[in-house]
XYZ file of C-alpha atoms in Angstrom:
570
model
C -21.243 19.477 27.100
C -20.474 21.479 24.120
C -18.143 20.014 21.489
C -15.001 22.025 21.324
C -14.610 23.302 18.122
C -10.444 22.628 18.087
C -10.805 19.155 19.397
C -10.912 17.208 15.995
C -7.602 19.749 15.575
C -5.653 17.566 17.759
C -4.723 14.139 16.190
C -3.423 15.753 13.076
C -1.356 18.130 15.113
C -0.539 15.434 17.168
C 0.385 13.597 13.768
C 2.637 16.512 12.777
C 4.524 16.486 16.057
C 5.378 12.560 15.774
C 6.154 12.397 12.163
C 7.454 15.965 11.157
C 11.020 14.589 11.004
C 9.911 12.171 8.240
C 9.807 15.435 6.082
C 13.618 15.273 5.753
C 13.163 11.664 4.872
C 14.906 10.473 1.266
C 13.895 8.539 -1.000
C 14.610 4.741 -0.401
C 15.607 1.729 -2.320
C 12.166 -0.100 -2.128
C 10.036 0.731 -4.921
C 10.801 4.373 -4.414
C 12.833 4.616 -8.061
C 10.132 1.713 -9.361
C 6.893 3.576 -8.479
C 8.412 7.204 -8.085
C 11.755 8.321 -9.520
C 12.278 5.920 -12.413
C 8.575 5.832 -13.370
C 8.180 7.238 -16.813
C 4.347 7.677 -16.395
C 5.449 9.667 -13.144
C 7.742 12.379 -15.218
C 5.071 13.960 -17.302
C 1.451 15.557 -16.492
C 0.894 15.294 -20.381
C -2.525 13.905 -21.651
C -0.523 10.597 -22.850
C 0.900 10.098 -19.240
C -2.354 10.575 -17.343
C -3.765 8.137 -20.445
C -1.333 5.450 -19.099
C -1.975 5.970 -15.372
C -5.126 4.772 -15.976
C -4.606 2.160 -18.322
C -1.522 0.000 -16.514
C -0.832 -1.296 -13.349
C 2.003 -0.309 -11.360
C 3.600 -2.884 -11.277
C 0.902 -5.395 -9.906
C -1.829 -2.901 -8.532
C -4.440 -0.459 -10.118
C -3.872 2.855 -8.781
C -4.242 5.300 -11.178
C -5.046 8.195 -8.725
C -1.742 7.527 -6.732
C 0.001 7.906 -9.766
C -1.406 11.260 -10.775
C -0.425 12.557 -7.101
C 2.993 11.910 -7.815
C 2.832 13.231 -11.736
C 1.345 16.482 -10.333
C 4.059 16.616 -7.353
C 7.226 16.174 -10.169
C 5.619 18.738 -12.484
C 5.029 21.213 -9.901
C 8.708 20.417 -7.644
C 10.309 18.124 -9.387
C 11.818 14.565 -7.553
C 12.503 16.627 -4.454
C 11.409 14.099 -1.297
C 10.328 16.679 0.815
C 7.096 16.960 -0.787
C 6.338 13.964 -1.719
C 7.073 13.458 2.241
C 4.795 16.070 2.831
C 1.732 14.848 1.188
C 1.883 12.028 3.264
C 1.944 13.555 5.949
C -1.409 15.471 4.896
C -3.031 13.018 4.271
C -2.387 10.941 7.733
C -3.401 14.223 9.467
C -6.927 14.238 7.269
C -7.211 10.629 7.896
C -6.751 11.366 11.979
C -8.870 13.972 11.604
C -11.518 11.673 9.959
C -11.047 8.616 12.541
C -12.130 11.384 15.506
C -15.040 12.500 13.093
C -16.066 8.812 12.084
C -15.501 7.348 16.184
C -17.612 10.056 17.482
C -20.112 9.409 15.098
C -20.387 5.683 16.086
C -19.805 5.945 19.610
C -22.756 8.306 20.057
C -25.469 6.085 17.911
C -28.013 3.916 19.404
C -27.751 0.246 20.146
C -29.968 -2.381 19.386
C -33.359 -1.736 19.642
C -35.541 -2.246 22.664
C -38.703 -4.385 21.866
C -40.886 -1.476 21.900
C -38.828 -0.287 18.638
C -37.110 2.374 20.672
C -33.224 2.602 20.162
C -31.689 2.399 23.439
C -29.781 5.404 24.370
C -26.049 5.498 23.792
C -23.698 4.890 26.580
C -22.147 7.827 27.983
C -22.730 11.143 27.684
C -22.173 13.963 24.654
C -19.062 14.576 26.671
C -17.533 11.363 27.228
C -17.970 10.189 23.550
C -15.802 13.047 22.515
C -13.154 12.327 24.838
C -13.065 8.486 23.958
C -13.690 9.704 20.132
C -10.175 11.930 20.761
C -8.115 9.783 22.547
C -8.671 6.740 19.912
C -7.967 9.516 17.208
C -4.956 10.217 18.871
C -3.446 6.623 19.053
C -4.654 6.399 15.344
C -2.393 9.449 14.279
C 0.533 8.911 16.661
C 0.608 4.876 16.654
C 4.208 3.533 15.104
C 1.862 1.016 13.015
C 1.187 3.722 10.751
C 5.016 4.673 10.679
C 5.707 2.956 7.468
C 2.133 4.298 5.191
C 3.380 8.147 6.449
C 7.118 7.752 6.008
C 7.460 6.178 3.240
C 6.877 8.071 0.078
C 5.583 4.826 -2.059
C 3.490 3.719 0.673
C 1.352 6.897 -0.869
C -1.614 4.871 -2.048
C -2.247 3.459 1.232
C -2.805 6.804 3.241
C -4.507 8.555 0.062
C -6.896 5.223 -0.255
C -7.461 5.580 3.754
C -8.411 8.920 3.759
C -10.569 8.836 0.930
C -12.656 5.373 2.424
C -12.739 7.754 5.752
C -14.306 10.236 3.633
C -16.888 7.732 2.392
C -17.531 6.231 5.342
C -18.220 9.848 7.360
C -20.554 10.916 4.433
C -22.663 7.971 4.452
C -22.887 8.065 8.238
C -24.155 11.602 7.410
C -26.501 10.212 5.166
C -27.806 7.414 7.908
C -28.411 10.119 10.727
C -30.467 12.914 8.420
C -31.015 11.354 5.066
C -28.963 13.962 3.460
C -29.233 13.150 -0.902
C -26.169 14.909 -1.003
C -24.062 12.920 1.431
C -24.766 9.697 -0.098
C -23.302 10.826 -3.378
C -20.287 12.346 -1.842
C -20.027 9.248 -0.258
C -20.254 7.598 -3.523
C -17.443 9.601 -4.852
C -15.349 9.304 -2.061
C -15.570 5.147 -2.416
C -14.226 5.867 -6.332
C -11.326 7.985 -5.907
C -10.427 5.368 -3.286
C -10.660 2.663 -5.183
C -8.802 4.678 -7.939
C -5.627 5.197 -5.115
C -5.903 1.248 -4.205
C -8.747 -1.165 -4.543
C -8.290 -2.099 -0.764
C -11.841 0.270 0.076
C -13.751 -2.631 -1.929
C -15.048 -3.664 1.137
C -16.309 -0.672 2.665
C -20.160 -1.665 1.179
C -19.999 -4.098 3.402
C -19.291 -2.307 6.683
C -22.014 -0.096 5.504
C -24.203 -3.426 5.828
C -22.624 -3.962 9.684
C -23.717 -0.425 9.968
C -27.784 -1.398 9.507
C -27.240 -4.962 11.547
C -25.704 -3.093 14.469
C -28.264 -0.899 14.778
C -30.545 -3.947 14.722
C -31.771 -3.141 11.363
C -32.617 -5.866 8.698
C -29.903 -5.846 6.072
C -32.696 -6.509 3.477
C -34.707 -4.422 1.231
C -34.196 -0.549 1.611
C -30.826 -1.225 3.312
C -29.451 -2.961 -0.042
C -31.026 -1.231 -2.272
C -29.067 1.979 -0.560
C -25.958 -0.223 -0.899
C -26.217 -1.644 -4.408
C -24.102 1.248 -5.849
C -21.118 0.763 -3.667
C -21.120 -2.747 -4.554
C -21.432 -2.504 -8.564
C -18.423 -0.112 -7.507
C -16.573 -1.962 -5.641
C -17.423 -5.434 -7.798
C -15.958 -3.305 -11.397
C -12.539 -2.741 -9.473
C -12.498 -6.187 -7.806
C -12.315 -7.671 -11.354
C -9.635 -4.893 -12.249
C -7.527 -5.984 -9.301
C -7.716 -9.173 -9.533
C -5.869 -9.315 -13.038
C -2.992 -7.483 -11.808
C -2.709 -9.961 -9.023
C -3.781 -12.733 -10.348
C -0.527 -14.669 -10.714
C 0.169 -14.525 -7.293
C -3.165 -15.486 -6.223
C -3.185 -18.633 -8.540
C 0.813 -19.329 -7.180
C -0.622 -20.862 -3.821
C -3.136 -23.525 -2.917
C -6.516 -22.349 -1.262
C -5.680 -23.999 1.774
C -2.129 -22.160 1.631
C -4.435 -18.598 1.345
C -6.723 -19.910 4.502
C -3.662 -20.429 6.597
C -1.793 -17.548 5.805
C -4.835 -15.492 6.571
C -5.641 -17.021 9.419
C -1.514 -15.999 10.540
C -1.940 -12.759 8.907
C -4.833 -11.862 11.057
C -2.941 -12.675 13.886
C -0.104 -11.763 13.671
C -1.735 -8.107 12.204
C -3.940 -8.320 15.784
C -0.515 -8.523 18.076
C 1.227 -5.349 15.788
C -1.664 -3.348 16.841
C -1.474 -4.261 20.208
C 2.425 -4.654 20.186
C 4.334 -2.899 17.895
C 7.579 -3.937 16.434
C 9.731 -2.948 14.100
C 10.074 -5.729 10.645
C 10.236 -4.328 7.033
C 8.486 -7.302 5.585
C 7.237 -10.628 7.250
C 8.819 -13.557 5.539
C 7.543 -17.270 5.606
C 10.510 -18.994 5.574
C 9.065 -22.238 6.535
C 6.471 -24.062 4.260
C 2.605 -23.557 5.093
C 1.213 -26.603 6.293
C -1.560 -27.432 8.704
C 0.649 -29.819 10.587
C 3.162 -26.516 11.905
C 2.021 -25.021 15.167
C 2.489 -21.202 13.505
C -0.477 -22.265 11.169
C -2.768 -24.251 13.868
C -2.677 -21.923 16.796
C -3.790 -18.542 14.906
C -6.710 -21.088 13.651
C -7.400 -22.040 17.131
C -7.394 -18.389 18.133
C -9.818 -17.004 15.777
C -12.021 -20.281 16.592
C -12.048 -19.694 19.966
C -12.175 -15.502 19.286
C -15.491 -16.568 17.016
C -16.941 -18.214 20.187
C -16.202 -15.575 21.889
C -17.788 -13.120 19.813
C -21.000 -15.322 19.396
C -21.420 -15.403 23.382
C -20.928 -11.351 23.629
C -23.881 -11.477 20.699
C -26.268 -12.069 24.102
C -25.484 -9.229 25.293
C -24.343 -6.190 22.453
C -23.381 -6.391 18.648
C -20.630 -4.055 19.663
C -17.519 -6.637 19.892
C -19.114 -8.189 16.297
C -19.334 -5.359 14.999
C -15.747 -3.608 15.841
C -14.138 -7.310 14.915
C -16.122 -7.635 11.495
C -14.485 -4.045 10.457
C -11.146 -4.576 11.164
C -11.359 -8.078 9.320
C -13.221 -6.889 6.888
C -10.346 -4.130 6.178
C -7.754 -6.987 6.394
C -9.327 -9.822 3.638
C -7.729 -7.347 0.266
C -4.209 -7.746 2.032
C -4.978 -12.032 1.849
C -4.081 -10.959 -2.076
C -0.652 -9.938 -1.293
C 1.238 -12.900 0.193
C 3.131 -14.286 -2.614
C 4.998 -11.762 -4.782
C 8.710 -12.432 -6.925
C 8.648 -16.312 -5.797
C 8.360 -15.449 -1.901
C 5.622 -15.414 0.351
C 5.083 -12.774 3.329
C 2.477 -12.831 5.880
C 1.666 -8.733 6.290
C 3.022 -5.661 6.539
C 2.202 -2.325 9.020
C 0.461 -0.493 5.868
C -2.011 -3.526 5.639
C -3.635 -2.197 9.144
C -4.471 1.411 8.228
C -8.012 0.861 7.768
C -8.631 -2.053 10.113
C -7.468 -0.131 13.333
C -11.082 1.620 12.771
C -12.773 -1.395 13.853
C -10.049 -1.959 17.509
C -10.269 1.750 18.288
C -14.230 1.676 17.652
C -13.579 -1.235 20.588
C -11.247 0.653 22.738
C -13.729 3.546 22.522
C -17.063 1.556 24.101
C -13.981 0.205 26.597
C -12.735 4.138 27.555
C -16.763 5.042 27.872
C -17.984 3.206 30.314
C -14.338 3.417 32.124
C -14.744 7.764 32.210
C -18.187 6.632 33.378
C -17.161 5.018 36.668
C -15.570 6.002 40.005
C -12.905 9.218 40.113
C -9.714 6.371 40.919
C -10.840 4.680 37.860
C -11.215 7.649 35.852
C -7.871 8.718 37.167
C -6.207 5.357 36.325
C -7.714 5.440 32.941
C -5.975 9.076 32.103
C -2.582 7.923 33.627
C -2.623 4.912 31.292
C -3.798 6.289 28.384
C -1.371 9.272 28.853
C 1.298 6.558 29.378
C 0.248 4.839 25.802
C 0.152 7.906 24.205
C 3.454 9.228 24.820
C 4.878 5.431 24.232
C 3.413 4.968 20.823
C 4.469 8.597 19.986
C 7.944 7.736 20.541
C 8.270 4.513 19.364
C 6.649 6.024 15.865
C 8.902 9.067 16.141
C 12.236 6.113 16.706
C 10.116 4.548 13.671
C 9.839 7.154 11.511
C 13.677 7.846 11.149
C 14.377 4.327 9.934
C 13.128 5.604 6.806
C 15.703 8.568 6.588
C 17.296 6.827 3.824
C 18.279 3.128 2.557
C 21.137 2.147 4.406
C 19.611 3.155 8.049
C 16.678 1.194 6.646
C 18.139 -1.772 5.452
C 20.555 -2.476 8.165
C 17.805 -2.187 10.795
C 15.364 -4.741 9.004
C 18.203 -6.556 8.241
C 18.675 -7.192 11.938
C 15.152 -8.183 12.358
C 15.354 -10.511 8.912
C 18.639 -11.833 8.365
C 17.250 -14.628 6.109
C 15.515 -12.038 3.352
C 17.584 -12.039 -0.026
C 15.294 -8.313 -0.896
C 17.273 -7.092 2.116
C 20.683 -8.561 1.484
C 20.398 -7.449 -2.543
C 19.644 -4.518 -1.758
C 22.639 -3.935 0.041
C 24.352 -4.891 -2.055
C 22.841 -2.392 -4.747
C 24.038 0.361 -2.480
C 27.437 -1.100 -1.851
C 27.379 -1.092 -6.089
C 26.768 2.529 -6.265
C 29.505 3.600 -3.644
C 31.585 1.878 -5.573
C 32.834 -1.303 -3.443
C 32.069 -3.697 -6.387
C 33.331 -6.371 -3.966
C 30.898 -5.723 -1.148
C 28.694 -5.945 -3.787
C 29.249 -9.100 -5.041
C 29.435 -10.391 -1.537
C 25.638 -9.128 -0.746
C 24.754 -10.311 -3.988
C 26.068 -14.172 -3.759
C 24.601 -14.135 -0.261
C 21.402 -12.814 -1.675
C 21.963 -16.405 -3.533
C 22.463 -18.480 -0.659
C 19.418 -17.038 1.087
C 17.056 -17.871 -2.189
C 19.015 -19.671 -5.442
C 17.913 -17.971 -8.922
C 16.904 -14.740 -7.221
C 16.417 -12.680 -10.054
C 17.731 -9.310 -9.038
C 20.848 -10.922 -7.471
C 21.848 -12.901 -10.391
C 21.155 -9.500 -12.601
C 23.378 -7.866 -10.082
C 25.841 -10.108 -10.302
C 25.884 -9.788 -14.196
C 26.022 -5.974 -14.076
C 29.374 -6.424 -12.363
C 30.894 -9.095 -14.284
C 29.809 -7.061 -17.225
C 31.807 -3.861 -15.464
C 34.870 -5.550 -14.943
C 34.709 -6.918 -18.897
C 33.297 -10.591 -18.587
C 30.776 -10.308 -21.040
C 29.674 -13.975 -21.656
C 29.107 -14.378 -18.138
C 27.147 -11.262 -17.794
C 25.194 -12.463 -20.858
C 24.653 -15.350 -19.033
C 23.595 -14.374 -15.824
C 20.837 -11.287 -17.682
C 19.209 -14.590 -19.258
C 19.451 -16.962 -16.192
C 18.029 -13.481 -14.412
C 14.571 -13.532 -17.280
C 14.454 -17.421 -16.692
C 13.987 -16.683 -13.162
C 11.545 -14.350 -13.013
C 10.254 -13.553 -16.793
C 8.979 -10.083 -15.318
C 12.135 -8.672 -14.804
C 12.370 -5.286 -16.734
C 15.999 -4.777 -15.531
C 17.269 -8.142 -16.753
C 16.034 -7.893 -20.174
C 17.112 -4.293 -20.701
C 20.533 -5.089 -19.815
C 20.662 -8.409 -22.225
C 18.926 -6.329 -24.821
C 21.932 -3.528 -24.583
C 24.767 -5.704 -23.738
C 23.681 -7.707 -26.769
C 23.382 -4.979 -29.178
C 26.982 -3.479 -28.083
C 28.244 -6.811 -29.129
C 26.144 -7.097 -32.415
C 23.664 -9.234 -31.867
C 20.664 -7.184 -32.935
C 18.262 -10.446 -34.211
C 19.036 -11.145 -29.626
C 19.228 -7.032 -28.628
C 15.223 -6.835 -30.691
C 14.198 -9.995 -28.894
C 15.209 -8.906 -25.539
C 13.686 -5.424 -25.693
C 10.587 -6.773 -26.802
C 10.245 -9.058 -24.142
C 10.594 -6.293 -21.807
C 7.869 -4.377 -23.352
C 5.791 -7.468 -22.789
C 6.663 -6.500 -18.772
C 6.156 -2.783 -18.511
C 4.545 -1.278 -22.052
C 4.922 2.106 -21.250
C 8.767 2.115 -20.191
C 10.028 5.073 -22.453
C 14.010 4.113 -22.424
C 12.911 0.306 -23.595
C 11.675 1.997 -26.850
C 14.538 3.785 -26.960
C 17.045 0.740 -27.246
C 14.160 -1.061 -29.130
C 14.217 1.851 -31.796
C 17.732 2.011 -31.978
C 18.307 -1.901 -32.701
C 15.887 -1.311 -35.419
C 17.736 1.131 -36.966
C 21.018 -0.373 -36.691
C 19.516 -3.397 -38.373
C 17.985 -1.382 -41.078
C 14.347 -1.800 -40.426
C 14.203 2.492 -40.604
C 10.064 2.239 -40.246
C 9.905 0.282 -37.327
C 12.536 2.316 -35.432
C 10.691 5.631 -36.472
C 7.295 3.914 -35.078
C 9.030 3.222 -31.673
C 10.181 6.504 -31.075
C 7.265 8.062 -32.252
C 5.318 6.098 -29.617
C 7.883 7.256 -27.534
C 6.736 11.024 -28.102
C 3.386 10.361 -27.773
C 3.337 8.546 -24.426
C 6.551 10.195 -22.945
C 6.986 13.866 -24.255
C 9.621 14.284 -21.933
C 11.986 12.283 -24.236
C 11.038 14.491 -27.106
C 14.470 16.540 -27.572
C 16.711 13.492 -27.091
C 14.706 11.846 -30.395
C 14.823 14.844 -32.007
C 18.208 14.654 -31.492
C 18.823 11.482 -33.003
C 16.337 11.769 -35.534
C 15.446 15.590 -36.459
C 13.470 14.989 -39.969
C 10.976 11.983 -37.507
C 8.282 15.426 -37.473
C 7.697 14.537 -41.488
C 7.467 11.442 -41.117
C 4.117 10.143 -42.335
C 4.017 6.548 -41.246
């Protein structure tokens, strides 16, 4: 059968059809302002601002090339969410397109070898790997798992990352089937500018490895010497990663990690397979070996690794599948503490490891097209029926993100015990101007989880708006004490003090948020200003003129202030 030239044309069409709407999406309250529209880096394209994409973390991860994406989008349209909607949307269309291309790739190679050193043939014809190759490609692009990496404007680095390890992953099966010089180093690249959108592609060397064991192949010798490259790669950005997340690796016990993951794997397994809508996955009960939620997903994977070693008799296929989409997983075992709380997963963690269950569900759809007609004819009703059920249910998903109070009320209903969720609200009850709603949202933000940071700094914004000014000064310092990375908190003492006189306090405050976040341009600002109001004229003129350099942007509004800074000589 001859491969249809507009078949790999379908899952990103059928991506466009499920998750158009998300183009009239807004930007949300979750990290949207942090990582997006309150980013200084993000509101230049000068050689400074690329200079400090690639030399910070944002807040906790390395992703310089993200950043850039959204530097070039505000240059070229502004903070207008269409197209930073739109990208997104590109690149989950690519990354469907890439799932069909890498699917029918593996589908169609050999299994292990016969004793006579032959490959056995693969199952199924040319034919009936394309259509299991497309229909997996289809539930990739359509399935409501992947609603909140598309929708979502932060969630950026995650469908940039995936399409780019796609990339990688299709050139160096190139490479594997002809040998082609070419591929390997465009595979090469691929794996950096990955990395460079989020370090979660570290371990596609690895899956290159299952690549030579499932084809029965030695990983030894010429088969690591052809991965060595990928893993110098992949080792320089594990050891970049790992500072930016180091605190919250070191904030739990390794047996806390193993139990988590083993939930997290889990739990990830039964989205895939059953999705439902949660914004974040709190553990609101400790992690102990003792609670059943920690002890059965251990059980399951034991008895799933029996499993899998009793299938070994027979194919590498089930290994094989399996060992991708855990191997895709293990970066996301980084992320479960963060701010004092711990979550188990998110949707965005599965992007990549849904490659390794629809590599699966493809060997299972082969050999089904390859039996009777009623079977055949059972297998298109039900995968009709899935298709059109995960397209809705990601088209339902896809709205929640319209804007941040559709959002936050509907995880709210899922997670009535998250203080993110009931801050939040009250941040947007704040800003239509029901300061008591606020305060409400805020205090129960309190209840949920005492010395919450961003409640206890909302809380001082408004006691500090209706003119209680000690007790907004002391709830921006209880705010630092509780979480000593909280840029908000210390910019607010830092001003509040300064109104108020206390520059020795205001200098002391702004510093220690430049200790958080470097590069924050309106920081310097204050910091400058303090200076000058205290009379130390050089070390205000050397704040702005960092200022200038890092955030041209900003350039008038010192000039402004300060018109003779140009001849300056410092």
């Amino acid at each position: 059968m001859t491969r249809h030239r507009l078949l790999p044309l379908l899952p990103p069409l059928a991506a466009l059809l499920v998750y158009g709407q998300s183009l009239g999406n807004g930007f949300v309250l979750w990290d949207d302002h942090e990582l997006i529209t309150e980013n200084p880096i993000v509101r230049s394209l000068s050689r400074s601002a690329v200079r400090a994409a690639f030399t910070s973390y944002d807040p906790e991860l390395y992703v310089p090339l993200t950043t850039l994406t959204f530097q070039a989008e505000h240059a070229l349209f502004g903070f207008r969410p269409f197209f930073f909607h739109l990208t997104n949307l590109v690149l989950h269309g690519v990354a469907s397109l890439l799932v069909f291309l890498v699917l029918r790739m593996l589908l169609s190679a050999g299994r292990r070898p016969a004793p006579d050193g032959h490959r056995k043939p693969a199952s199924g014809s040319e034919g009936t790997v394309e259509i299991a190759a497309l229909l997996c490609a289809l539930l990739f692009a359509v399935h409501p798992l992947n609603a909140e990496a598309v929708a979502w404007a932060s969630a950026r680095k995650d469908v940039l990352s995936g399409a780019l390890a796609l990339v990688s992953l299709f050139l160096y099966l190139r490479f594997r089937e002809g040998g082609s010089r070419a591929a390997f180093r465009g595979s090469f690249a691929a794996l950096l500018l990955s990395l460079l959108a989020k370090p979660t592609a570290m371990v596609l060397p690895f899956v290159f490895l299952l690549l030579h064991w499932r084809e029965g192949t030695s990983p030894k010798g010429k088969a690591l010497k052809e991965a060595l490259p990928f893993f110098f790669l992949s080792s320089v950005f594990l050891a970049i990663g790992f500072f930016g997340k180091a605190e919250n690796i070191q904030s739990l016990t390794l047996l806390q990690t193993a139990l988590l993951s083993a939930k997290s794997t889990v739990l990830s397994t039964s989205l895939f397979l059953f999705p439902r809508f949660s914004l974040l996955f709190l553990q609101a009960t400790p992690v102990a070996l003792r609670s059943a939620e920690f002890f059965l997903p251990l059980f399951l994977l034991l008895a799933v690794t029996v499993a899998v070693r009793w299938s070994l008799r027979r194919t590498r296929d089930v290994a094989f599948g399996l060992g991708i989409a855990a191997l895709f997983l293990l970066p996301s075992f980084a992320n479960f503490s963060k701010a004092g709380a711990v979550y188990v997963t998110s949707d965005r963690y599965m992007y990549l490891a849904q490659v390794g269950f629809l590599f699966l569900l493809g060997i299972l759809l082969m050999r089904l097209l390859h039996s009777s007609r009623t079977v055949r004819g059972i297998t298109a009703a039900a995968v009709s029926t899935v298709l059109i059920i995960a397209g809705w249910g990601a088209w339902r998903r896809s709205l929640l993100w319209h804007d941040s109070e559709t959002l936050f009320t509907a995880a709210l209903a899922r997670n009535p015990a998250s203080a993110e969720l009931r801050n939040n609200m009250g941040i947007l009850r704040e800003e239509d101007g029901d300061l008591e709603g606020a305060r409400g949202r805020y205090e129960d933000a309190l209840r949920v989880r005492p010395s919450f940071a961003p409640a206890l700094y909302g809380l001082g914004k408004l006691a500090q708006a209706t003119g209680d000014g000690e007790r907004a000064l002391a709830l921006y310092r209880e705010a630092t004490e509780a979480d000593p990375r909280f840029l908000a908190a210390y910019n607010a003492l830092g001003s509040l003090l300064q109104d108020r006189g206390n520059l020795d306090g205001a200098i002391a405050a702004f510093r220690g948020a430049l200790e958080v976040k470097p590069n924050f341009a309106q920081t310097r600002i204050n910091l400058a200003d303090a200076y000058g109001k205290k009379g130390m004229y050089r070390e205000g003129l050397q704040e702005y003129m960092r200022v200038m350099e890092f955030n041209p942007e900003f350039r008038e509004e010192i000039l402004r202030k300060v018109p003779q800074i140009e001849d300056v000589n410092l």
